[in-house]
Amino acid sequence: MNILEMATANQLRATGATKKVSITGQVNDQYTVYQIPLKYLYYNDQNGRINTAYKQYLAEHPSLIPEPGNSEYNKIFQNFIYNSNTQALSDTLVSIKEKSQQEPAVVLPDGRVIDGNRRFTALRCFENEDKIPKTLDAVIIPLDSKNDQKMIKELELDLQLAREEKVPYSPIDRIFDVYNTICITKIMNMEEYKKASGAGNTKGIKRDIRLAELVLKFIKIVSPGGNAIDKFYLARDLNLDGPIEEIEGTISRMDDSDKESITEGALVQLAVSKMGIYDLEPKLVMRSLKKNVLKNPNTLSHYLSAVDDKVDAIIDTFEEKPIKTAGDLKKAVRDSPEFEKQVKRFKNATEKLIFKSKIDSKRKKVLAELEKISESLGNIEPEAFYELNQDDFFTAKETLKQIHTILYKFGKVLK
């Protein structure tokens, strides 16, 4: 089935509208919008917004063969789209019911929906409600799903990210899409991804790759075995983007000879922060570790000796029982008193280091303030007092008395 051939043969109704779509190497950029019956269409299994959801599905199921219409493939991918943003899907459905479809989608000749998955889903839901066949207003781009993967990815990024009105990917889906496209499938290089996605430079793309590499190290710790990239969904389910972004910059710039061991310890800290034993949210736990340990040379020098054996014990437990879902982290602590003991030993060790660092910081802050005050007073020339009028002179005298009283109190403490 080729819907472009159907359109050429006047088997699809043209709406009279056109849509501009720019494709590398293609002269034409104005395409006719057609009303395409939903039964000819299917979801794009390479869609960056739902790639991690599909990876999670594949962890327990065989891969799906794309099939249009009311297929099992479409039903499963419809759930991915729906669950990715239920409110947005509901809003789109209401809009279509009240005002019909406003923006044309983009599809390929074999029925693959490259842009417009939410509109496609809303129309499928609408069709299921009233049992009246629906059509998707879309342009048909002459690209082949198998042989034009790079051009299709460029098109997807341009349509979904590069335009100002578009909603960006969720952080984890973005990180995965960048890493998967550039480092795993190698469909594009960084410059090509930057251009297609509308990024101003490659700085953010390089950071996303570093974040992805850190996520993969985390996954190898908590869920060893198999291919870590296939378990990237754990990062999404655990909401790792905020906490891992807290430490990425500091770890990436670190030139310590023990960088790998320190990174391992920090990622175990991240896992522990997700076990429900902290009062602080994980992002703040990691921020405290960064500020008081990772960025503090004096504390960092004692870090590995304080946590090394505890990190090994926790990693050994994950080796015996890798997690498969986000909930498994909390469950591991609840189900094993011995593991809970290991986790609390690790938590206590890091908290002691953090507390000591905070005390040291307060002490250094006091010294810094005293030095600043000494420098400020030293900059005042005694002759300057002769230039004061009577009222100012009296105020200065009273202020000096207050300073003298404060210094007397400090002196008593130091004695």
mmCIF file of C-alpha atoms in Angstrom:
data_model
loop_
_atom_site.group_PDB
_atom_site.id
_atom_site.type_symbol
_atom_site.label_atom_id
_atom_site.label_comp_id
_atom_site.label_asym_id
_atom_site.label_seq_id
_atom_site.Cartn_x
_atom_site.Cartn_y
_atom_site.Cartn_z
ATOM 1 C CA MET A 1 0.000 0.000 0.000
ATOM 2 C CA ASN A 2 1.426 3.355 -1.103
ATOM 3 C CA ILE A 3 -0.648 6.378 -0.144
ATOM 4 C CA LEU A 4 1.405 8.694 -2.367
ATOM 5 C CA GLU A 5 0.358 6.596 -5.349
ATOM 6 C CA MET A 6 -3.225 6.703 -4.061
ATOM 7 C CA ALA A 7 -3.044 10.505 -3.912
ATOM 8 C CA THR A 8 -1.617 10.684 -7.426
ATOM 9 C CA ALA A 9 -4.480 8.483 -8.630
ATOM 10 C CA ASN A 10 -7.009 10.851 -6.981
ATOM 11 C CA GLN A 11 -8.009 8.170 -4.468
ATOM 12 C CA LEU A 12 -7.416 10.600 -1.585
ATOM 13 C CA ARG A 13 -9.244 13.893 -1.181
ATOM 14 C CA ALA A 14 -7.071 17.047 -1.287
ATOM 15 C CA THR A 15 -8.113 19.719 1.224
ATOM 16 C CA GLY A 16 -6.955 22.597 -0.977
ATOM 17 C CA ALA A 17 -4.296 23.557 1.590
ATOM 18 C CA THR A 18 -0.532 23.160 1.355
ATOM 19 C CA LYS A 19 2.235 22.840 3.947
ATOM 20 C CA LYS A 20 5.849 23.934 3.607
ATOM 21 C CA VAL A 21 8.328 21.180 4.481
ATOM 22 C CA SER A 22 12.030 21.614 3.767
ATOM 23 C CA ILE A 23 14.011 18.460 3.002
ATOM 24 C CA THR A 24 17.708 18.277 2.128
ATOM 25 C CA GLY A 25 18.154 17.650 -1.585
ATOM 26 C CA GLN A 26 14.476 18.159 -2.434
ATOM 27 C CA VAL A 27 13.521 21.065 -4.710
ATOM 28 C CA ASN A 28 9.830 21.111 -3.820
ATOM 29 C CA ASP A 29 8.974 22.449 -0.348
ATOM 30 C CA GLN A 30 5.219 23.041 -0.740
ATOM 31 C CA TYR A 31 3.204 19.860 -0.376
ATOM 32 C CA THR A 32 -0.502 19.253 -0.876
ATOM 33 C CA VAL A 33 -2.529 18.366 2.221
ATOM 34 C CA TYR A 34 -4.690 15.253 1.851
ATOM 35 C CA GLN A 35 -7.359 13.671 4.021
ATOM 36 C CA ILE A 36 -5.879 10.239 4.774
ATOM 37 C CA PRO A 37 -8.035 7.515 6.376
ATOM 38 C CA LEU A 38 -6.550 6.384 9.694
ATOM 39 C CA LYS A 39 -6.587 2.764 8.536
ATOM 40 C CA TYR A 40 -3.638 3.511 6.203
ATOM 41 C CA LEU A 41 -1.397 5.021 8.905
ATOM 42 C CA TYR A 42 0.956 3.762 11.634
ATOM 43 C CA TYR A 43 3.154 5.258 14.353
ATOM 44 C CA ASN A 44 6.852 5.998 13.915
ATOM 45 C CA ASP A 45 8.802 3.566 16.118
ATOM 46 C CA GLN A 46 11.850 5.885 15.904
ATOM 47 C CA ASN A 47 10.022 8.868 17.386
ATOM 48 C CA GLY A 48 12.360 10.545 19.884
ATOM 49 C CA ARG A 49 9.508 11.391 22.270
ATOM 50 C CA ILE A 50 8.623 7.745 22.934
ATOM 51 C CA ASN A 51 11.862 5.871 22.227
ATOM 52 C CA THR A 52 12.559 5.139 25.908
ATOM 53 C CA ALA A 53 8.984 3.879 26.370
ATOM 54 C CA TYR A 54 9.463 1.475 23.479
ATOM 55 C CA LYS A 55 12.793 0.333 24.965
ATOM 56 C CA GLN A 56 10.967 -0.469 28.196
ATOM 57 C CA TYR A 57 8.381 -2.487 26.288
ATOM 58 C CA LEU A 58 11.112 -4.403 24.451
ATOM 59 C CA ALA A 59 12.679 -5.385 27.789
ATOM 60 C CA GLU A 60 9.859 -7.885 28.271
ATOM 61 C CA HIS A 61 8.353 -8.324 24.787
ATOM 62 C CA PRO A 62 9.553 -9.141 21.267
ATOM 63 C CA SER A 63 9.979 -6.265 18.811
ATOM 64 C CA LEU A 64 6.891 -5.084 16.978
ATOM 65 C CA ILE A 65 6.442 -5.074 13.219
ATOM 66 C CA PRO A 66 4.925 -1.775 12.005
ATOM 67 C CA GLU A 67 1.409 -2.298 10.739
ATOM 68 C CA PRO A 68 -1.279 0.292 9.870
ATOM 69 C CA GLY A 69 -4.920 0.353 10.914
ATOM 70 C CA ASN A 70 -6.324 -1.103 14.119
ATOM 71 C CA SER A 71 -3.238 -3.293 14.583
ATOM 72 C CA GLU A 72 -1.676 -4.430 17.848
ATOM 73 C CA TYR A 73 1.356 -2.330 16.880
ATOM 74 C CA ASN A 74 -0.735 0.851 16.658
ATOM 75 C CA LYS A 75 -2.611 0.067 19.883
ATOM 76 C CA ILE A 76 0.630 -0.311 21.844
ATOM 77 C CA PHE A 77 2.199 2.826 20.390
ATOM 78 C CA GLN A 78 -1.021 4.733 21.004
ATOM 79 C CA ASN A 79 -0.581 3.961 24.711
ATOM 80 C CA PHE A 80 3.005 5.254 24.570
ATOM 81 C CA ILE A 81 1.805 8.556 23.087
ATOM 82 C CA TYR A 82 -1.115 8.841 25.487
ATOM 83 C CA ASN A 83 0.998 8.160 28.589
ATOM 84 C CA SER A 84 3.779 10.533 27.511
ATOM 85 C CA ASN A 85 1.501 13.542 28.112
ATOM 86 C CA THR A 86 -2.104 12.733 29.003
ATOM 87 C CA GLN A 87 -3.131 16.368 29.464
ATOM 88 C CA ALA A 88 -1.777 17.442 26.072
ATOM 89 C CA LEU A 89 -3.567 14.519 24.416
ATOM 90 C CA SER A 90 -6.856 15.454 26.117
ATOM 91 C CA ASP A 91 -6.454 19.077 25.021
ATOM 92 C CA THR A 92 -5.778 17.999 21.414
ATOM 93 C CA LEU A 93 -8.845 15.747 21.420
ATOM 94 C CA VAL A 94 -11.082 18.562 22.693
ATOM 95 C CA SER A 95 -9.641 20.954 20.091
ATOM 96 C CA ILE A 96 -10.252 18.506 17.234
ATOM 97 C CA LYS A 97 -13.809 17.869 18.386
ATOM 98 C CA GLU A 98 -14.577 21.593 18.616
ATOM 99 C CA LYS A 99 -12.570 23.051 15.732
ATOM 100 C CA SER A 100 -11.407 20.021 13.701
ATOM 101 C CA GLN A 101 -7.709 19.427 12.968
ATOM 102 C CA GLN A 102 -5.863 22.748 12.654
ATOM 103 C CA GLU A 103 -2.305 21.782 11.667
ATOM 104 C CA PRO A 104 -1.519 19.187 8.962
ATOM 105 C CA ALA A 105 0.610 16.194 9.919
ATOM 106 C CA VAL A 106 3.527 14.771 7.926
ATOM 107 C CA VAL A 107 3.540 11.150 6.754
ATOM 108 C CA LEU A 108 5.559 8.897 4.444
ATOM 109 C CA PRO A 109 4.197 6.952 1.449
ATOM 110 C CA ASP A 110 4.005 3.722 3.495
ATOM 111 C CA GLY A 111 1.825 5.443 6.125
ATOM 112 C CA ARG A 112 4.479 6.180 8.774
ATOM 113 C CA VAL A 113 3.498 9.299 10.769
ATOM 114 C CA ILE A 114 6.638 11.443 11.127
ATOM 115 C CA ASP A 115 4.965 14.473 12.682
ATOM 116 C CA GLY A 116 1.488 14.579 14.204
ATOM 117 C CA ASN A 117 1.449 11.556 16.496
ATOM 118 C CA ARG A 118 -0.715 13.342 19.082
ATOM 119 C CA ARG A 119 -3.223 14.439 16.427
ATOM 120 C CA PHE A 120 -3.207 10.906 15.023
ATOM 121 C CA THR A 121 -3.838 9.513 18.522
ATOM 122 C CA ALA A 122 -6.626 11.990 19.277
ATOM 123 C CA LEU A 123 -8.369 11.096 16.015
ATOM 124 C CA ARG A 124 -8.011 7.375 16.776
ATOM 125 C CA CYS A 125 -9.636 7.982 20.192
ATOM 126 C CA PHE A 126 -12.388 10.056 18.565
ATOM 127 C CA GLU A 127 -13.029 7.345 15.981
ATOM 128 C CA ASN A 128 -13.231 4.760 18.743
ATOM 129 C CA GLU A 129 -15.797 6.896 20.592
ATOM 130 C CA ASP A 130 -18.318 7.564 17.842
ATOM 131 C CA LYS A 131 -17.431 4.628 15.557
ATOM 132 C CA ILE A 132 -17.283 6.982 12.552
ATOM 133 C CA PRO A 133 -14.124 6.584 10.389
ATOM 134 C CA LYS A 134 -11.805 9.579 10.644
ATOM 135 C CA THR A 135 -9.101 11.022 8.411
ATOM 136 C CA LEU A 136 -5.826 12.730 9.232
ATOM 137 C CA ASP A 137 -5.018 15.901 7.304
ATOM 138 C CA ALA A 138 -1.409 15.395 6.229
ATOM 139 C CA VAL A 139 1.179 15.944 3.536
ATOM 140 C CA ILE A 140 2.952 12.946 2.026
ATOM 141 C CA ILE A 141 6.747 13.242 1.806
ATOM 142 C CA PRO A 142 8.453 11.008 -0.814
ATOM 143 C CA LEU A 143 10.976 9.318 1.475
ATOM 144 C CA ASP A 144 11.573 5.611 2.083
ATOM 145 C CA SER A 145 11.343 4.364 5.689
ATOM 146 C CA LYS A 146 14.307 1.998 5.301
ATOM 147 C CA ASN A 147 16.636 3.767 2.880
ATOM 148 C CA ASP A 148 16.230 7.415 3.890
ATOM 149 C CA GLN A 149 16.667 7.138 7.669
ATOM 150 C CA LYS A 150 19.014 10.117 7.968
ATOM 151 C CA MET A 151 16.721 12.422 5.976
ATOM 152 C CA ILE A 152 13.712 11.183 7.954
ATOM 153 C CA LYS A 153 15.510 11.926 11.246
ATOM 154 C CA GLU A 154 16.450 15.395 9.990
ATOM 155 C CA LEU A 155 12.816 15.968 9.069
ATOM 156 C CA GLU A 156 11.575 14.728 12.443
ATOM 157 C CA LEU A 157 13.958 16.992 14.369
ATOM 158 C CA ASP A 158 13.105 19.995 12.220
ATOM 159 C CA LEU A 159 9.364 19.466 12.642
ATOM 160 C CA GLN A 160 9.431 18.569 16.343
ATOM 161 C CA LEU A 161 12.237 20.692 17.756
ATOM 162 C CA ALA A 162 13.547 23.350 15.395
ATOM 163 C CA ARG A 163 10.347 25.390 15.162
ATOM 164 C CA GLU A 164 9.575 27.934 17.857
ATOM 165 C CA GLU A 165 6.000 26.806 18.518
ATOM 166 C CA LYS A 166 6.990 23.187 19.089
ATOM 167 C CA VAL A 167 7.152 21.582 22.554
ATOM 168 C CA PRO A 168 10.654 20.244 23.338
ATOM 169 C CA TYR A 169 11.310 16.600 24.235
ATOM 170 C CA SER A 170 11.283 15.692 27.925
ATOM 171 C CA PRO A 171 14.864 15.903 29.321
ATOM 172 C CA ILE A 172 15.518 12.139 29.435
ATOM 173 C CA ASP A 173 13.951 11.546 26.005
ATOM 174 C CA ARG A 174 16.096 14.374 24.616
ATOM 175 C CA ILE A 175 19.281 12.972 26.156
ATOM 176 C CA PHE A 176 18.500 9.509 24.826
ATOM 177 C CA ASP A 177 17.624 10.746 21.345
ATOM 178 C CA VAL A 178 20.866 12.724 21.059
ATOM 179 C CA TYR A 179 23.003 9.807 22.260
ATOM 180 C CA ASN A 180 21.124 7.174 20.270
ATOM 181 C CA THR A 181 21.198 9.198 17.035
ATOM 182 C CA ILE A 182 24.850 10.277 17.251
ATOM 183 C CA CYS A 183 26.608 7.506 19.198
ATOM 184 C CA ILE A 184 24.553 4.321 18.744
ATOM 185 C CA THR A 185 22.839 4.345 15.343
ATOM 186 C CA LYS A 186 25.263 7.025 14.068
ATOM 187 C CA ILE A 187 22.634 8.356 11.689
ATOM 188 C CA MET A 188 24.019 11.874 12.258
ATOM 189 C CA ASN A 189 27.060 13.592 13.664
ATOM 190 C CA MET A 190 26.882 16.475 16.152
ATOM 191 C CA GLU A 191 26.924 19.210 13.525
ATOM 192 C CA GLU A 192 24.110 17.562 11.584
ATOM 193 C CA TYR A 193 22.017 17.089 14.724
ATOM 194 C CA LYS A 194 22.605 20.704 15.710
ATOM 195 C CA LYS A 195 21.426 21.949 12.334
ATOM 196 C CA ALA A 196 18.386 19.690 12.152
ATOM 197 C CA SER A 197 17.226 20.413 15.715
ATOM 198 C CA GLY A 198 17.763 24.166 15.463
ATOM 199 C CA ALA A 199 20.321 24.266 18.284
ATOM 200 C CA GLY A 200 22.505 27.376 18.306
ATOM 201 C CA ASN A 201 25.706 25.388 18.880
ATOM 202 C CA THR A 202 26.916 21.924 19.836
ATOM 203 C CA LYS A 203 27.558 22.792 23.499
ATOM 204 C CA GLY A 204 24.201 21.449 24.697
ATOM 205 C CA ILE A 205 24.488 18.393 22.457
ATOM 206 C CA LYS A 206 27.923 17.557 23.876
ATOM 207 C CA ARG A 207 26.528 17.918 27.388
ATOM 208 C CA ASP A 208 23.602 15.626 26.558
ATOM 209 C CA ILE A 209 26.084 12.983 25.396
ATOM 210 C CA ARG A 210 28.028 13.323 28.679
ATOM 211 C CA LEU A 211 24.766 13.076 30.632
ATOM 212 C CA ALA A 212 23.799 9.968 28.664
ATOM 213 C CA GLU A 213 27.164 8.366 29.426
ATOM 214 C CA LEU A 214 26.663 9.124 33.126
ATOM 215 C CA VAL A 215 23.149 7.648 32.984
ATOM 216 C CA LEU A 216 24.529 4.490 31.357
ATOM 217 C CA LYS A 217 27.141 4.155 34.144
ATOM 218 C CA PHE A 218 24.334 4.483 36.690
ATOM 219 C CA ILE A 219 22.292 1.794 34.913
ATOM 220 C CA LYS A 220 25.313 -0.553 34.840
ATOM 221 C CA ILE A 221 25.543 -0.163 38.633
ATOM 222 C CA VAL A 222 21.879 -0.695 39.573
ATOM 223 C CA SER A 223 20.950 -3.056 36.729
ATOM 224 C CA PRO A 224 24.072 -4.909 35.565
ATOM 225 C CA GLY A 225 23.819 -7.401 32.732
ATOM 226 C CA GLY A 226 22.476 -6.941 29.231
ATOM 227 C CA ASN A 227 22.844 -3.767 27.213
ATOM 228 C CA ALA A 228 22.535 -0.634 29.359
ATOM 229 C CA ILE A 229 21.199 1.436 26.435
ATOM 230 C CA ASP A 230 18.150 -0.844 26.313
ATOM 231 C CA LYS A 231 17.374 0.068 29.938
ATOM 232 C CA PHE A 232 17.455 3.831 29.456
ATOM 233 C CA TYR A 233 13.777 3.872 30.441
ATOM 234 C CA LEU A 234 14.962 3.512 34.065
ATOM 235 C CA ALA A 235 16.369 7.045 33.840
ATOM 236 C CA ARG A 236 12.958 8.329 32.767
ATOM 237 C CA ASP A 237 11.015 6.388 35.417
ATOM 238 C CA LEU A 238 13.454 7.458 38.149
ATOM 239 C CA ASN A 239 13.421 11.120 36.990
ATOM 240 C CA LEU A 240 17.207 11.158 36.910
ATOM 241 C CA ASP A 241 17.564 14.308 34.797
ATOM 242 C CA GLY A 242 17.559 16.812 37.688
ATOM 243 C CA PRO A 243 19.821 14.912 40.118
ATOM 244 C CA ILE A 244 22.302 13.770 37.474
ATOM 245 C CA GLU A 245 22.541 17.259 35.967
ATOM 246 C CA GLU A 246 23.591 18.487 39.423
ATOM 247 C CA ILE A 247 26.811 16.452 39.364
ATOM 248 C CA GLU A 248 27.615 16.120 35.650
ATOM 249 C CA GLY A 249 29.558 19.366 35.270
ATOM 250 C CA THR A 250 31.683 18.823 38.373
ATOM 251 C CA ILE A 251 32.491 15.217 37.474
ATOM 252 C CA SER A 252 33.239 16.043 33.828
ATOM 253 C CA ARG A 253 35.752 18.735 34.825
ATOM 254 C CA MET A 254 37.388 16.571 37.478
ATOM 255 C CA ASP A 255 41.031 15.624 36.802
ATOM 256 C CA ASP A 256 41.483 13.524 39.952
ATOM 257 C CA SER A 257 43.322 10.220 39.405
ATOM 258 C CA ASP A 258 40.469 8.515 41.269
ATOM 259 C CA LYS A 259 37.799 10.092 39.053
ATOM 260 C CA GLU A 260 36.212 6.757 38.082
ATOM 261 C CA SER A 261 35.921 5.579 41.689
ATOM 262 C CA ILE A 262 34.585 8.970 42.783
ATOM 263 C CA THR A 263 32.026 8.869 39.961
ATOM 264 C CA GLU A 264 30.971 5.385 41.032
ATOM 265 C CA GLY A 265 30.496 6.592 44.594
ATOM 266 C CA ALA A 266 28.438 9.598 43.453
ATOM 267 C CA LEU A 267 26.195 7.365 41.327
ATOM 268 C CA VAL A 268 25.663 4.996 44.260
ATOM 269 C CA GLN A 269 24.704 8.111 46.237
ATOM 270 C CA LEU A 270 22.172 8.890 43.500
ATOM 271 C CA ALA A 271 20.716 5.386 43.776
ATOM 272 C CA VAL A 272 20.501 5.684 47.570
ATOM 273 C CA SER A 273 18.797 9.068 47.255
ATOM 274 C CA LYS A 274 16.022 7.315 45.304
ATOM 275 C CA MET A 275 15.398 4.692 48.005
ATOM 276 C CA GLY A 276 13.177 6.893 50.179
ATOM 277 C CA ILE A 277 15.504 7.117 53.183
ATOM 278 C CA TYR A 278 16.315 10.844 52.824
ATOM 279 C CA ASP A 279 14.115 13.728 53.939
ATOM 280 C CA LEU A 280 15.519 15.807 51.074
ATOM 281 C CA GLU A 281 14.509 15.244 47.478
ATOM 282 C CA PRO A 282 17.210 13.509 45.371
ATOM 283 C CA LYS A 283 18.199 16.649 43.486
ATOM 284 C CA LEU A 284 19.039 18.427 46.759
ATOM 285 C CA VAL A 285 20.882 15.365 48.063
ATOM 286 C CA MET A 286 23.117 15.421 44.993
ATOM 287 C CA ARG A 287 23.547 19.200 45.197
ATOM 288 C CA SER A 288 24.761 18.850 48.785
ATOM 289 C CA LEU A 289 27.202 16.090 47.752
ATOM 290 C CA LYS A 290 28.494 18.255 44.913
ATOM 291 C CA LYS A 291 28.923 21.390 47.004
ATOM 292 C CA ASN A 292 30.351 19.850 50.172
ATOM 293 C CA VAL A 293 32.314 16.869 48.834
ATOM 294 C CA LEU A 294 32.932 16.801 45.079
ATOM 295 C CA LYS A 295 33.899 20.497 44.908
ATOM 296 C CA ASN A 296 35.739 20.556 48.218
ATOM 297 C CA PRO A 297 39.328 19.269 47.764
ATOM 298 C CA ASN A 298 39.874 18.788 51.515
ATOM 299 C CA THR A 299 36.782 16.615 51.944
ATOM 300 C CA LEU A 300 37.179 14.855 48.593
ATOM 301 C CA SER A 301 40.588 13.579 49.668
ATOM 302 C CA HIS A 302 38.876 11.543 52.420
ATOM 303 C CA TYR A 303 35.824 10.543 50.375
ATOM 304 C CA LEU A 304 36.930 7.211 48.935
ATOM 305 C CA SER A 305 38.415 5.897 52.170
ATOM 306 C CA ALA A 306 35.144 6.739 53.935
ATOM 307 C CA VAL A 307 32.759 5.114 51.447
ATOM 308 C CA ASP A 308 34.790 2.649 49.365
ATOM 309 C CA ASP A 309 33.833 -0.601 51.146
ATOM 310 C CA LYS A 310 30.201 0.537 51.486
ATOM 311 C CA VAL A 311 29.992 1.319 47.758
ATOM 312 C CA ASP A 312 31.334 -2.171 46.996
ATOM 313 C CA ALA A 313 28.774 -3.795 49.291
ATOM 314 C CA ILE A 314 25.872 -1.957 47.625
ATOM 315 C CA ILE A 315 27.133 -2.730 44.108
ATOM 316 C CA ASP A 316 27.545 -6.418 45.057
ATOM 317 C CA THR A 317 23.890 -6.481 46.112
ATOM 318 C CA PHE A 318 22.800 -5.051 42.757
ATOM 319 C CA GLU A 319 24.965 -7.700 41.061
ATOM 320 C CA GLU A 320 22.965 -10.382 42.832
ATOM 321 C CA LYS A 321 19.608 -8.718 42.234
ATOM 322 C CA PRO A 322 19.568 -6.108 39.417
ATOM 323 C CA ILE A 323 16.624 -3.719 39.414
ATOM 324 C CA LYS A 324 14.133 -3.867 36.555
ATOM 325 C CA THR A 325 11.799 -1.017 37.510
ATOM 326 C CA ALA A 326 12.038 2.277 39.384
ATOM 327 C CA GLY A 327 10.116 0.796 42.304
ATOM 328 C CA ASP A 328 12.713 -1.937 42.762
ATOM 329 C CA LEU A 329 15.101 0.494 44.478
ATOM 330 C CA LYS A 330 12.762 1.131 47.411
ATOM 331 C CA LYS A 331 11.644 -2.501 47.408
ATOM 332 C CA ALA A 332 15.249 -3.689 47.710
ATOM 333 C CA VAL A 333 15.614 -1.769 50.983
ATOM 334 C CA ARG A 334 12.228 -2.884 52.337
ATOM 335 C CA ASP A 335 12.806 -6.549 51.528
ATOM 336 C CA SER A 336 16.342 -6.934 52.870
ATOM 337 C CA PRO A 337 17.352 -5.778 56.381
ATOM 338 C CA GLU A 338 20.974 -6.530 55.497
ATOM 339 C CA PHE A 339 20.844 -4.319 52.398
ATOM 340 C CA GLU A 340 19.102 -1.588 54.390
ATOM 341 C CA LYS A 341 21.970 -1.758 56.893
ATOM 342 C CA GLN A 342 24.521 -1.366 54.071
ATOM 343 C CA VAL A 343 22.614 1.589 52.630
ATOM 344 C CA LYS A 344 22.367 3.340 56.009
ATOM 345 C CA ARG A 345 26.092 2.813 56.637
ATOM 346 C CA PHE A 346 26.806 4.497 53.304
ATOM 347 C CA LYS A 347 24.347 7.323 54.072
ATOM 348 C CA ASN A 348 25.889 7.927 57.506
ATOM 349 C CA ALA A 349 29.410 8.018 56.072
ATOM 350 C CA THR A 350 28.529 10.610 53.421
ATOM 351 C CA GLU A 351 26.505 12.687 55.889
ATOM 352 C CA LYS A 352 29.483 12.851 58.267
ATOM 353 C CA LEU A 353 31.692 14.094 55.437
ATOM 354 C CA ILE A 354 29.106 16.661 54.380
ATOM 355 C CA PHE A 355 28.634 17.861 57.977
ATOM 356 C CA LYS A 356 32.402 18.237 58.446
ATOM 357 C CA SER A 357 32.636 20.148 55.179
ATOM 358 C CA LYS A 358 29.873 22.517 56.259
ATOM 359 C CA ILE A 359 31.619 23.178 59.588
ATOM 360 C CA ASP A 360 34.890 23.834 57.756
ATOM 361 C CA SER A 361 33.100 26.172 55.375
ATOM 362 C CA LYS A 362 31.588 28.145 58.254
ATOM 363 C CA ARG A 363 35.019 28.410 59.887
ATOM 364 C CA LYS A 364 36.603 29.648 56.681
ATOM 365 C CA LYS A 365 33.741 32.076 56.192
ATOM 366 C CA VAL A 366 34.438 33.617 59.650
ATOM 367 C CA LEU A 367 38.116 34.045 58.795
ATOM 368 C CA ALA A 368 37.268 35.536 55.427
ATOM 369 C CA GLU A 369 34.864 38.027 57.021
ATOM 370 C CA LEU A 370 37.466 39.065 59.597
ATOM 371 C CA GLU A 371 40.054 39.604 56.873
ATOM 372 C CA LYS A 372 37.566 41.681 54.890
ATOM 373 C CA ILE A 373 36.758 43.851 57.926
ATOM 374 C CA SER A 374 40.458 44.289 58.723
ATOM 375 C CA GLU A 375 41.142 45.357 55.156
ATOM 376 C CA SER A 376 38.217 47.816 55.171
ATOM 377 C CA LEU A 377 39.336 49.421 58.432
ATOM 378 C CA GLY A 378 42.912 49.563 57.207
ATOM 379 C CA ASN A 379 41.804 51.586 54.176
ATOM 380 C CA ILE A 380 40.503 54.408 56.422
ATOM 381 C CA GLU A 381 43.049 57.202 57.000
ATOM 382 C CA PRO A 382 42.889 58.731 60.535
ATOM 383 C CA GLU A 383 43.090 62.222 58.998
ATOM 384 C CA ALA A 384 39.699 61.564 57.359
ATOM 385 C CA PHE A 385 37.982 62.092 60.719
ATOM 386 C CA TYR A 386 39.095 65.758 60.730
ATOM 387 C CA GLU A 387 36.853 66.366 57.727
ATOM 388 C CA LEU A 388 33.694 65.310 59.611
ATOM 389 C CA ASN A 389 31.262 67.882 61.001
ATOM 390 C CA GLN A 390 30.214 67.754 64.642
ATOM 391 C CA ASP A 391 27.231 65.404 64.146
ATOM 392 C CA ASP A 392 29.203 63.048 61.888
ATOM 393 C CA PHE A 393 32.074 63.044 64.375
ATOM 394 C CA PHE A 394 29.705 62.005 67.168
ATOM 395 C CA THR A 395 28.237 59.200 64.980
ATOM 396 C CA ALA A 396 31.722 57.948 64.108
ATOM 397 C CA LYS A 397 32.694 57.926 67.771
ATOM 398 C CA GLU A 398 29.604 55.881 68.742
ATOM 399 C CA THR A 399 30.231 53.434 65.878
ATOM 400 C CA LEU A 400 33.829 52.903 67.003
ATOM 401 C CA LYS A 401 32.550 52.164 70.526
ATOM 402 C CA GLN A 402 30.255 49.494 69.076
ATOM 403 C CA ILE A 403 33.149 48.007 67.090
ATOM 404 C CA HIS A 404 35.321 48.044 70.217
ATOM 405 C CA THR A 405 32.578 46.201 72.195
ATOM 406 C CA ILE A 406 32.256 43.538 69.471
ATOM 407 C CA LEU A 407 36.027 43.066 69.277
ATOM 408 C CA TYR A 408 36.180 42.752 73.091
ATOM 409 C CA LYS A 409 33.611 39.894 72.918
ATOM 410 C CA PHE A 410 35.571 38.197 70.142
ATOM 411 C CA GLY A 411 38.755 38.579 72.177
ATOM 412 C CA LYS A 412 37.205 36.857 75.186
ATOM 413 C CA VAL A 413 36.132 33.915 72.997
ATOM 414 C CA LEU A 414 39.588 33.567 71.455
ATOM 415 C CA LYS A 415 41.215 33.592 74.947
#
